[in-house]
Amino acid sequence: MEYKLENLVIPKSIAIILDGNGRWAQKRNLPRAMGHKAGCEALEKTVEDCVRLGVECLTVYAFSTENWKRSSVEVGALMKLLRFYMVKLIDVANKNNVKAVMIGDESRFEPDIRKGIKKLVDATSKNTGMTFAFAINYGGRDEIRRAINNIVDDTVSGAISKDDINEELISSYLDTKNLPDPDLLIRTSGELRVSNFLLWQIAYSEFYITDTLWPDFDKEELLKAVESYSQRQRRFGGR
Ligand code: IPE
Ligand code: IPE
Ligand code: MG
């Protein structure tokens, strides 16, 4: 399919719930871990495709606070991939002037993974192009819980007063502080739910759901989503 880029409205901020790695593997009689590996490759390409499109911020949901409930074999395979791809992502990010940040609670990860996150963030912090926000051990409710904790601490210490608590202040206590709210939220593999992703931030995001499984998501699919977004009339409650 051909798209004329000049007819597209490019969202400033895209968020993706990458889903369907397991089903992709199942369809091929492969272990789920192979689906996750293929998913990591699709992610690398999507980062580059978003850079080329001129997206300013890409936020990707790769591991939720609920995903620890999966079998130890699957969680182990995901951690192994995380270790490997965080190193690979440094190259991908630096080649594309991408600044990587992490959202989620990293305290639950093993020390070497936490070091890997720091390395990725530090090694790309001076890049001035697209921001890539990697959501791992991320849960929207957990993020809000942690923010409330910090707001209460700062209120008790007197750093802020109760009257300071407005929407802007709450946003500034979330992991996504400094990141634009998603204009477009994409979910792959057909599920019609948000699964605890960016609950505060998606208040006025446009949704795009595709049946395509995440490992099959490519530039064509991304353009379809952006094409759909380009047709939307955003009203933000106004007329
Ligand atoms: C998304 O793929 C990746 C993670 C949630 C870690 P899934 O593993 O959820 O794939 P399905 O939904 O089982 O197909
Ligand atoms: C959402 O996918 C989480 C991530 C993509 C990281 P899940 O596969 O975990 O969501 P549910 O269980 O189908 O809601
Ligand atoms: Mg899933």
PDB file of C-alpha atoms and ligand atoms in Angstrom:
ATOM      1  CA  MET A   1       0.000   0.000   0.000  1.00  0.00           C
ATOM      2  CA  GLU A   2       1.270   3.451  -0.888  1.00  0.00           C
ATOM      3  CA  TYR A   3       0.824   6.374   1.429  1.00  0.00           C
ATOM      4  CA  LYS A   4       1.554   9.940   0.613  1.00  0.00           C
ATOM      5  CA  LEU A   5       3.418  11.181   3.641  1.00  0.00           C
ATOM      6  CA  GLU A   6       2.197  14.729   3.013  1.00  0.00           C
ATOM      7  CA  ASN A   7      -1.398  13.568   3.611  1.00  0.00           C
ATOM      8  CA  LEU A   8      -0.577  12.027   6.948  1.00  0.00           C
ATOM      9  CA  VAL A   9      -0.863  13.712  10.296  1.00  0.00           C
ATOM     10  CA  ILE A  10       2.083  12.370  12.238  1.00  0.00           C
ATOM     11  CA  PRO A  11       1.296  11.890  15.919  1.00  0.00           C
ATOM     12  CA  LYS A  12       3.844  13.584  18.145  1.00  0.00           C
ATOM     13  CA  SER A  13       3.588  10.807  20.672  1.00  0.00           C
ATOM     14  CA  ILE A  14       2.784   7.152  19.974  1.00  0.00           C
ATOM     15  CA  ALA A  15       2.280   4.457  22.591  1.00  0.00           C
ATOM     16  CA  ILE A  16       2.180   0.785  21.726  1.00  0.00           C
ATOM     17  CA  ILE A  17       0.870  -2.202  23.658  1.00  0.00           C
ATOM     18  CA  LEU A  18       2.879  -4.869  21.919  1.00  0.00           C
ATOM     19  CA  ASP A  19       0.792  -7.990  22.216  1.00  0.00           C
ATOM     20  CA  GLY A  20       0.565 -11.354  20.514  1.00  0.00           C
ATOM     21  CA  ASN A  21       4.093 -12.734  20.784  1.00  0.00           C
ATOM     22  CA  GLY A  22       2.786 -15.915  22.386  1.00  0.00           C
ATOM     23  CA  ARG A  23       0.124 -16.482  19.725  1.00  0.00           C
ATOM     24  CA  TRP A  24       2.661 -15.804  16.983  1.00  0.00           C
ATOM     25  CA  ALA A  25       4.864 -18.586  18.389  1.00  0.00           C
ATOM     26  CA  GLN A  26       1.930 -20.925  18.987  1.00  0.00           C
ATOM     27  CA  LYS A  27       0.850 -20.611  15.362  1.00  0.00           C
ATOM     28  CA  ARG A  28       4.277 -21.855  14.367  1.00  0.00           C
ATOM     29  CA  ASN A  29       4.523 -24.564  17.021  1.00  0.00           C
ATOM     30  CA  LEU A  30       7.403 -22.697  18.583  1.00  0.00           C
ATOM     31  CA  PRO A  31       8.058 -22.043  22.273  1.00  0.00           C
ATOM     32  CA  ARG A  32       6.625 -18.716  23.501  1.00  0.00           C
ATOM     33  CA  ALA A  33      10.157 -17.420  24.027  1.00  0.00           C
ATOM     34  CA  MET A  34      10.682 -17.497  20.268  1.00  0.00           C
ATOM     35  CA  GLY A  35       7.664 -15.245  19.881  1.00  0.00           C
ATOM     36  CA  HIS A  36       9.215 -12.807  22.334  1.00  0.00           C
ATOM     37  CA  LYS A  37      12.496 -12.888  20.439  1.00  0.00           C
ATOM     38  CA  ALA A  38      10.697 -12.128  17.169  1.00  0.00           C
ATOM     39  CA  GLY A  39       8.873  -9.388  19.069  1.00  0.00           C
ATOM     40  CA  CYS A  40      12.178  -7.784  20.081  1.00  0.00           C
ATOM     41  CA  GLU A  41      13.192  -7.656  16.427  1.00  0.00           C
ATOM     42  CA  ALA A  42       9.901  -6.019  15.467  1.00  0.00           C
ATOM     43  CA  LEU A  43      10.502  -3.496  18.244  1.00  0.00           C
ATOM     44  CA  GLU A  44      13.940  -2.542  16.933  1.00  0.00           C
ATOM     45  CA  LYS A  45      12.487  -1.902  13.483  1.00  0.00           C
ATOM     46  CA  THR A  46       9.527   0.022  14.846  1.00  0.00           C
ATOM     47  CA  VAL A  47      11.864   2.362  16.743  1.00  0.00           C
ATOM     48  CA  GLU A  48      13.618   3.148  13.460  1.00  0.00           C
ATOM     49  CA  ASP A  49      10.345   3.492  11.529  1.00  0.00           C
ATOM     50  CA  CYS A  50       9.010   5.973  14.084  1.00  0.00           C
ATOM     51  CA  VAL A  51      12.228   7.989  13.860  1.00  0.00           C
ATOM     52  CA  ARG A  52      11.863   8.150  10.083  1.00  0.00           C
ATOM     53  CA  LEU A  53       8.250   9.245  10.374  1.00  0.00           C
ATOM     54  CA  GLY A  54       9.256  12.104  12.646  1.00  0.00           C
ATOM     55  CA  VAL A  55       7.554  10.876  15.811  1.00  0.00           C
ATOM     56  CA  GLU A  56       8.858  12.725  18.885  1.00  0.00           C
ATOM     57  CA  CYS A  57       8.103  10.129  21.499  1.00  0.00           C
ATOM     58  CA  LEU A  58       7.481   6.389  21.291  1.00  0.00           C
ATOM     59  CA  THR A  59       6.394   4.580  24.442  1.00  0.00           C
ATOM     60  CA  VAL A  60       6.320   0.804  24.339  1.00  0.00           C
ATOM     61  CA  TYR A  61       4.734  -1.554  26.864  1.00  0.00           C
ATOM     62  CA  ALA A  62       7.037  -4.544  26.995  1.00  0.00           C
ATOM     63  CA  PHE A  63       6.476  -6.036  30.468  1.00  0.00           C
ATOM     64  CA  SER A  64       3.661  -5.277  32.880  1.00  0.00           C
ATOM     65  CA  THR A  65       3.543  -5.454  36.669  1.00  0.00           C
ATOM     66  CA  GLU A  66       1.111  -8.341  36.111  1.00  0.00           C
ATOM     67  CA  ASN A  67       3.372 -10.269  33.737  1.00  0.00           C
ATOM     68  CA  TRP A  68       5.328 -11.689  36.706  1.00  0.00           C
ATOM     69  CA  LYS A  69       2.337 -14.036  37.111  1.00  0.00           C
ATOM     70  CA  ARG A  70       3.467 -16.002  34.059  1.00  0.00           C
ATOM     71  CA  SER A  71       5.429 -19.249  34.370  1.00  0.00           C
ATOM     72  CA  SER A  72       8.968 -18.961  35.685  1.00  0.00           C
ATOM     73  CA  VAL A  73      10.160 -20.376  32.366  1.00  0.00           C
ATOM     74  CA  GLU A  74       8.504 -17.557  30.419  1.00  0.00           C
ATOM     75  CA  VAL A  75       9.541 -14.815  32.863  1.00  0.00           C
ATOM     76  CA  GLY A  76      13.099 -16.205  32.764  1.00  0.00           C
ATOM     77  CA  ALA A  77      13.111 -16.121  28.966  1.00  0.00           C
ATOM     78  CA  LEU A  78      11.816 -12.544  28.986  1.00  0.00           C
ATOM     79  CA  MET A  79      14.535 -11.448  31.431  1.00  0.00           C
ATOM     80  CA  LYS A  80      17.174 -13.085  29.261  1.00  0.00           C
ATOM     81  CA  LEU A  81      15.897 -11.205  26.213  1.00  0.00           C
ATOM     82  CA  LEU A  82      15.750  -7.988  28.207  1.00  0.00           C
ATOM     83  CA  ARG A  83      19.427  -8.398  29.155  1.00  0.00           C
ATOM     84  CA  PHE A  84      20.399  -8.946  25.529  1.00  0.00           C
ATOM     85  CA  TYR A  85      18.204  -6.361  23.821  1.00  0.00           C
ATOM     86  CA  MET A  86      18.987  -3.554  26.234  1.00  0.00           C
ATOM     87  CA  VAL A  87      22.589  -3.766  25.038  1.00  0.00           C
ATOM     88  CA  LYS A  88      21.505  -3.977  21.399  1.00  0.00           C
ATOM     89  CA  LEU A  89      19.173  -1.026  21.854  1.00  0.00           C
ATOM     90  CA  ILE A  90      22.131   1.206  22.771  1.00  0.00           C
ATOM     91  CA  ASP A  91      23.423   0.833  19.205  1.00  0.00           C
ATOM     92  CA  VAL A  92      20.010   1.200  17.602  1.00  0.00           C
ATOM     93  CA  ALA A  93      19.330   4.316  19.684  1.00  0.00           C
ATOM     94  CA  ASN A  94      22.696   5.941  19.080  1.00  0.00           C
ATOM     95  CA  LYS A  95      22.561   5.244  15.362  1.00  0.00           C
ATOM     96  CA  ASN A  96      19.204   7.035  15.232  1.00  0.00           C
ATOM     97  CA  ASN A  97      19.862   9.875  17.722  1.00  0.00           C
ATOM     98  CA  VAL A  98      17.249   8.314  20.013  1.00  0.00           C
ATOM     99  CA  LYS A  99      17.148   9.015  23.718  1.00  0.00           C
ATOM    100  CA  ALA A 100      16.007   6.013  25.746  1.00  0.00           C
ATOM    101  CA  VAL A 101      14.225   6.319  29.068  1.00  0.00           C
ATOM    102  CA  MET A 102      12.633   3.676  31.225  1.00  0.00           C
ATOM    103  CA  ILE A 103       9.223   3.844  32.848  1.00  0.00           C
ATOM    104  CA  GLY A 104       8.013   1.402  35.464  1.00  0.00           C
ATOM    105  CA  ASP A 105       9.371   0.225  38.785  1.00  0.00           C
ATOM    106  CA  GLU A 106      12.859  -1.060  38.225  1.00  0.00           C
ATOM    107  CA  SER A 107      13.346  -2.066  41.861  1.00  0.00           C
ATOM    108  CA  ARG A 108      11.964  -5.537  41.188  1.00  0.00           C
ATOM    109  CA  PHE A 109      14.619  -6.405  38.606  1.00  0.00           C
ATOM    110  CA  GLU A 110      17.877  -8.236  39.314  1.00  0.00           C
ATOM    111  CA  PRO A 111      20.853  -5.884  39.885  1.00  0.00           C
ATOM    112  CA  ASP A 112      22.443  -6.664  36.506  1.00  0.00           C
ATOM    113  CA  ILE A 113      19.241  -5.724  34.681  1.00  0.00           C
ATOM    114  CA  ARG A 114      19.059  -2.485  36.650  1.00  0.00           C
ATOM    115  CA  LYS A 115      22.638  -1.784  35.616  1.00  0.00           C
ATOM    116  CA  GLY A 116      21.688  -2.544  32.011  1.00  0.00           C
ATOM    117  CA  ILE A 117      18.817  -0.054  32.187  1.00  0.00           C
ATOM    118  CA  LYS A 118      21.150   2.609  33.582  1.00  0.00           C
ATOM    119  CA  LYS A 119      23.677   1.907  30.845  1.00  0.00           C
ATOM    120  CA  LEU A 120      21.064   2.245  28.105  1.00  0.00           C
ATOM    121  CA  VAL A 121      19.687   5.462  29.576  1.00  0.00           C
ATOM    122  CA  ASP A 122      23.120   7.004  30.253  1.00  0.00           C
ATOM    123  CA  ALA A 123      24.589   5.995  26.882  1.00  0.00           C
ATOM    124  CA  THR A 124      21.738   7.678  25.007  1.00  0.00           C
ATOM    125  CA  SER A 125      20.970  10.629  27.291  1.00  0.00           C
ATOM    126  CA  LYS A 126      22.686  13.185  25.076  1.00  0.00           C
ATOM    127  CA  ASN A 127      20.768  12.203  21.952  1.00  0.00           C
ATOM    128  CA  THR A 128      18.427  14.920  20.768  1.00  0.00           C
ATOM    129  CA  GLY A 129      16.039  13.057  18.461  1.00  0.00           C
ATOM    130  CA  MET A 130      13.087  10.850  19.321  1.00  0.00           C
ATOM    131  CA  THR A 131      12.528   9.747  22.903  1.00  0.00           C
ATOM    132  CA  PHE A 132      11.989   6.038  23.309  1.00  0.00           C
ATOM    133  CA  ALA A 133      10.267   5.209  26.580  1.00  0.00           C
ATOM    134  CA  PHE A 134      10.582   1.570  27.472  1.00  0.00           C
ATOM    135  CA  ALA A 135       7.845   0.406  29.860  1.00  0.00           C
ATOM    136  CA  ILE A 136       9.085  -2.558  31.857  1.00  0.00           C
ATOM    137  CA  ASN A 137       7.619  -3.746  35.147  1.00  0.00           C
ATOM    138  CA  TYR A 138       5.182  -0.974  34.374  1.00  0.00           C
ATOM    139  CA  GLY A 139       1.615  -0.765  35.618  1.00  0.00           C
ATOM    140  CA  GLY A 140      -0.546   2.353  35.377  1.00  0.00           C
ATOM    141  CA  ARG A 141      -2.050   1.786  38.818  1.00  0.00           C
ATOM    142  CA  ASP A 142       1.338   1.088  40.349  1.00  0.00           C
ATOM    143  CA  GLU A 143       2.730   4.261  38.792  1.00  0.00           C
ATOM    144  CA  ILE A 144      -0.137   6.294  40.287  1.00  0.00           C
ATOM    145  CA  ARG A 145       0.364   4.601  43.668  1.00  0.00           C
ATOM    146  CA  ARG A 146       4.061   5.509  43.665  1.00  0.00           C
ATOM    147  CA  ALA A 147       3.249   9.068  42.615  1.00  0.00           C
ATOM    148  CA  ILE A 148       0.702   9.454  45.432  1.00  0.00           C
ATOM    149  CA  ASN A 149       3.271   8.188  47.911  1.00  0.00           C
ATOM    150  CA  ASN A 150       5.758  10.822  46.793  1.00  0.00           C
ATOM    151  CA  ILE A 151       3.148  13.578  46.741  1.00  0.00           C
ATOM    152  CA  VAL A 152       2.150  12.688  50.325  1.00  0.00           C
ATOM    153  CA  ASP A 153       5.825  12.655  51.404  1.00  0.00           C
ATOM    154  CA  ASP A 154       6.413  16.062  49.832  1.00  0.00           C
ATOM    155  CA  THR A 155       3.233  17.456  51.360  1.00  0.00           C
ATOM    156  CA  VAL A 156       4.184  16.194  54.823  1.00  0.00           C
ATOM    157  CA  SER A 157       7.728  17.600  54.493  1.00  0.00           C
ATOM    158  CA  GLY A 158       6.295  20.936  53.357  1.00  0.00           C
ATOM    159  CA  ALA A 159       8.006  20.851  49.939  1.00  0.00           C
ATOM    160  CA  ILE A 160       4.547  21.314  48.420  1.00  0.00           C
ATOM    161  CA  SER A 161       1.211  22.284  49.907  1.00  0.00           C
ATOM    162  CA  LYS A 162      -2.154  20.605  49.378  1.00  0.00           C
ATOM    163  CA  ASP A 163      -3.241  23.539  47.215  1.00  0.00           C
ATOM    164  CA  ASP A 164      -0.399  22.813  44.780  1.00  0.00           C
ATOM    165  CA  ILE A 165      -1.934  19.460  43.824  1.00  0.00           C
ATOM    166  CA  ASN A 166      -3.351  20.019  40.351  1.00  0.00           C
ATOM    167  CA  GLU A 167      -3.288  17.831  37.220  1.00  0.00           C
ATOM    168  CA  GLU A 168       0.026  19.273  36.117  1.00  0.00           C
ATOM    169  CA  LEU A 169       1.641  18.490  39.434  1.00  0.00           C
ATOM    170  CA  ILE A 170       0.292  14.931  39.405  1.00  0.00           C
ATOM    171  CA  SER A 171       1.693  14.433  35.880  1.00  0.00           C
ATOM    172  CA  SER A 172       5.072  15.658  37.107  1.00  0.00           C
ATOM    173  CA  TYR A 173       5.171  12.897  39.747  1.00  0.00           C
ATOM    174  CA  LEU A 174       4.526  10.132  37.210  1.00  0.00           C
ATOM    175  CA  ASP A 175       7.266   8.132  35.464  1.00  0.00           C
ATOM    176  CA  THR A 176       6.239   9.894  32.252  1.00  0.00           C
ATOM    177  CA  LYS A 177       7.105  13.383  33.547  1.00  0.00           C
ATOM    178  CA  ASN A 178       8.650  15.296  30.630  1.00  0.00           C
ATOM    179  CA  LEU A 179       6.979  12.971  28.095  1.00  0.00           C
ATOM    180  CA  PRO A 180       4.021  14.109  25.989  1.00  0.00           C
ATOM    181  CA  ASP A 181       0.745  12.237  26.528  1.00  0.00           C
ATOM    182  CA  PRO A 182       0.183   9.716  23.709  1.00  0.00           C
ATOM    183  CA  ASP A 183      -1.721  11.087  20.734  1.00  0.00           C
ATOM    184  CA  LEU A 184      -2.101   7.588  19.339  1.00  0.00           C
ATOM    185  CA  LEU A 185      -2.302   4.328  21.280  1.00  0.00           C
ATOM    186  CA  ILE A 186      -1.771   1.189  19.209  1.00  0.00           C
ATOM    187  CA  ARG A 187      -2.548  -2.324  20.423  1.00  0.00           C
ATOM    188  CA  THR A 188      -1.652  -5.349  18.358  1.00  0.00           C
ATOM    189  CA  SER A 189      -3.307  -8.779  18.280  1.00  0.00           C
ATOM    190  CA  GLY A 190      -6.878  -7.616  18.551  1.00  0.00           C
ATOM    191  CA  GLU A 191      -7.450  -7.338  22.289  1.00  0.00           C
ATOM    192  CA  LEU A 192      -9.838  -4.508  23.156  1.00  0.00           C
ATOM    193  CA  ARG A 193      -8.368  -3.461  26.489  1.00  0.00           C
ATOM    194  CA  VAL A 194      -5.651  -1.267  27.969  1.00  0.00           C
ATOM    195  CA  SER A 195      -4.247  -3.848  30.409  1.00  0.00           C
ATOM    196  CA  ASN A 196      -3.082  -1.238  32.917  1.00  0.00           C
ATOM    197  CA  PHE A 197      -1.026   0.854  30.478  1.00  0.00           C
ATOM    198  CA  LEU A 198      -0.666   4.642  30.947  1.00  0.00           C
ATOM    199  CA  LEU A 199      -4.043   5.010  32.651  1.00  0.00           C
ATOM    200  CA  TRP A 200      -3.585   8.699  33.456  1.00  0.00           C
ATOM    201  CA  GLN A 201      -1.857   9.657  30.224  1.00  0.00           C
ATOM    202  CA  ILE A 202      -4.302   8.177  27.686  1.00  0.00           C
ATOM    203  CA  ALA A 203      -7.236  10.364  28.757  1.00  0.00           C
ATOM    204  CA  TYR A 204      -7.557  11.763  25.215  1.00  0.00           C
ATOM    205  CA  SER A 205      -5.459   9.375  23.138  1.00  0.00           C
ATOM    206  CA  GLU A 206      -6.831   8.004  19.888  1.00  0.00           C
ATOM    207  CA  PHE A 207      -6.943   4.186  19.871  1.00  0.00           C
ATOM    208  CA  TYR A 208      -5.935   1.945  17.015  1.00  0.00           C
ATOM    209  CA  ILE A 209      -6.344  -1.816  17.394  1.00  0.00           C
ATOM    210  CA  THR A 210      -5.019  -4.230  14.817  1.00  0.00           C
ATOM    211  CA  ASP A 211      -5.373  -8.023  14.632  1.00  0.00           C
ATOM    212  CA  THR A 212      -1.770  -8.244  13.463  1.00  0.00           C
ATOM    213  CA  LEU A 213       0.373 -10.062  16.016  1.00  0.00           C
ATOM    214  CA  TRP A 214       3.239  -7.957  17.337  1.00  0.00           C
ATOM    215  CA  PRO A 215       6.119  -9.886  15.661  1.00  0.00           C
ATOM    216  CA  ASP A 216       4.395  -9.243  12.301  1.00  0.00           C
ATOM    217  CA  PHE A 217       4.003  -5.519  12.956  1.00  0.00           C
ATOM    218  CA  ASP A 218       6.028  -3.536  10.442  1.00  0.00           C
ATOM    219  CA  LYS A 219       6.265  -0.189   8.699  1.00  0.00           C
ATOM    220  CA  GLU A 220       3.176  -0.935   6.627  1.00  0.00           C
ATOM    221  CA  GLU A 221       1.178  -1.589   9.793  1.00  0.00           C
ATOM    222  CA  LEU A 222       2.544   1.532  11.435  1.00  0.00           C
ATOM    223  CA  LEU A 223       1.502   3.584   8.432  1.00  0.00           C
ATOM    224  CA  LYS A 224      -1.992   2.067   8.565  1.00  0.00           C
ATOM    225  CA  ALA A 225      -2.277   3.194  12.170  1.00  0.00           C
ATOM    226  CA  VAL A 226      -1.022   6.694  11.345  1.00  0.00           C
ATOM    227  CA  GLU A 227      -3.345   6.824   8.357  1.00  0.00           C
ATOM    228  CA  SER A 228      -6.289   5.984  10.627  1.00  0.00           C
ATOM    229  CA  TYR A 229      -5.109   8.598  13.143  1.00  0.00           C
ATOM    230  CA  SER A 230      -4.923  11.170  10.355  1.00  0.00           C
ATOM    231  CA  GLN A 231      -8.690  10.792   9.792  1.00  0.00           C
ATOM    232  CA  ARG A 232      -9.632  11.394  13.409  1.00  0.00           C
ATOM    233  CA  GLN A 233     -11.271  14.541  14.619  1.00  0.00           C
ATOM    234  CA  ARG A 234      -9.967  15.222  18.084  1.00  0.00           C
ATOM    235  CA  ARG A 235     -12.259  17.354  20.200  1.00  0.00           C
ATOM    236  CA  PHE A 236     -10.946  17.008  23.765  1.00  0.00           C
ATOM    237  CA  GLY A 237     -14.472  17.503  25.024  1.00  0.00           C
ATOM    238  CA  GLY A 238     -14.976  20.751  23.128  1.00  0.00           C
ATOM    239  CA  ARG A 239     -17.072  21.324  20.048  1.00  0.00           C
TER     240      ARG A 239
HETATM  241  C1  IPE B   1       3.193  -9.602  24.535  1.00  0.00           C
HETATM  242  O1  IPE B   1       2.912 -10.860  24.014  1.00  0.00           O
HETATM  243  C2  IPE B   1       4.486  -9.578  25.297  1.00  0.00           C
HETATM  244  C3  IPE B   1       4.334  -9.520  26.745  1.00  0.00           C
HETATM  245  C4  IPE B   1       3.219  -9.289  27.381  1.00  0.00           C
HETATM  246  C5  IPE B   1       5.510  -9.756  27.552  1.00  0.00           C
HETATM  247  P1  IPE B   1       2.145 -11.965  24.835  1.00  0.00           P
HETATM  248  O2  IPE B   1       3.145 -12.848  25.494  1.00  0.00           O
HETATM  249  O3  IPE B   1       1.149 -11.371  25.755  1.00  0.00           O
HETATM  250  O4  IPE B   1       1.430 -12.762  23.683  1.00  0.00           O
HETATM  251  P2  IPE B   1       0.005 -13.441  23.716  1.00  0.00           P
HETATM  252  O5  IPE B   1      -0.982 -12.401  24.140  1.00  0.00           O
HETATM  253  O6  IPE B   1       0.095 -14.559  24.698  1.00  0.00           O
HETATM  254  O7  IPE B   1      -0.207 -13.915  22.313  1.00  0.00           O
HETATM  255  C1  IPE B   2      -0.232  -6.361  28.077  1.00  0.00           C
HETATM  256  O1  IPE B   2      -0.298  -7.579  27.454  1.00  0.00           O
HETATM  257  C2  IPE B   2       1.120  -6.167  28.676  1.00  0.00           C
HETATM  258  C3  IPE B   2       2.188  -5.950  27.722  1.00  0.00           C
HETATM  259  C4  IPE B   2       2.044  -5.869  26.438  1.00  0.00           C
HETATM  260  C5  IPE B   2       3.494  -5.790  28.286  1.00  0.00           C
HETATM  261  P1  IPE B   2      -0.860  -8.864  28.215  1.00  0.00           P
HETATM  262  O2  IPE B   2      -0.851  -9.965  27.247  1.00  0.00           O
HETATM  263  O3  IPE B   2      -0.114  -9.071  29.480  1.00  0.00           O
HETATM  264  O4  IPE B   2      -2.338  -8.388  28.571  1.00  0.00           O
HETATM  265  P2  IPE B   2      -3.632  -9.232  28.875  1.00  0.00           P
HETATM  266  O5  IPE B   2      -3.268 -10.243  29.922  1.00  0.00           O
HETATM  267  O6  IPE B   2      -4.036  -9.890  27.604  1.00  0.00           O
HETATM  268  O7  IPE B   2      -4.620  -8.229  29.338  1.00  0.00           O
HETATM  269 MG    MG B   3      -0.817 -10.949  25.563  1.00  0.00          MG
END
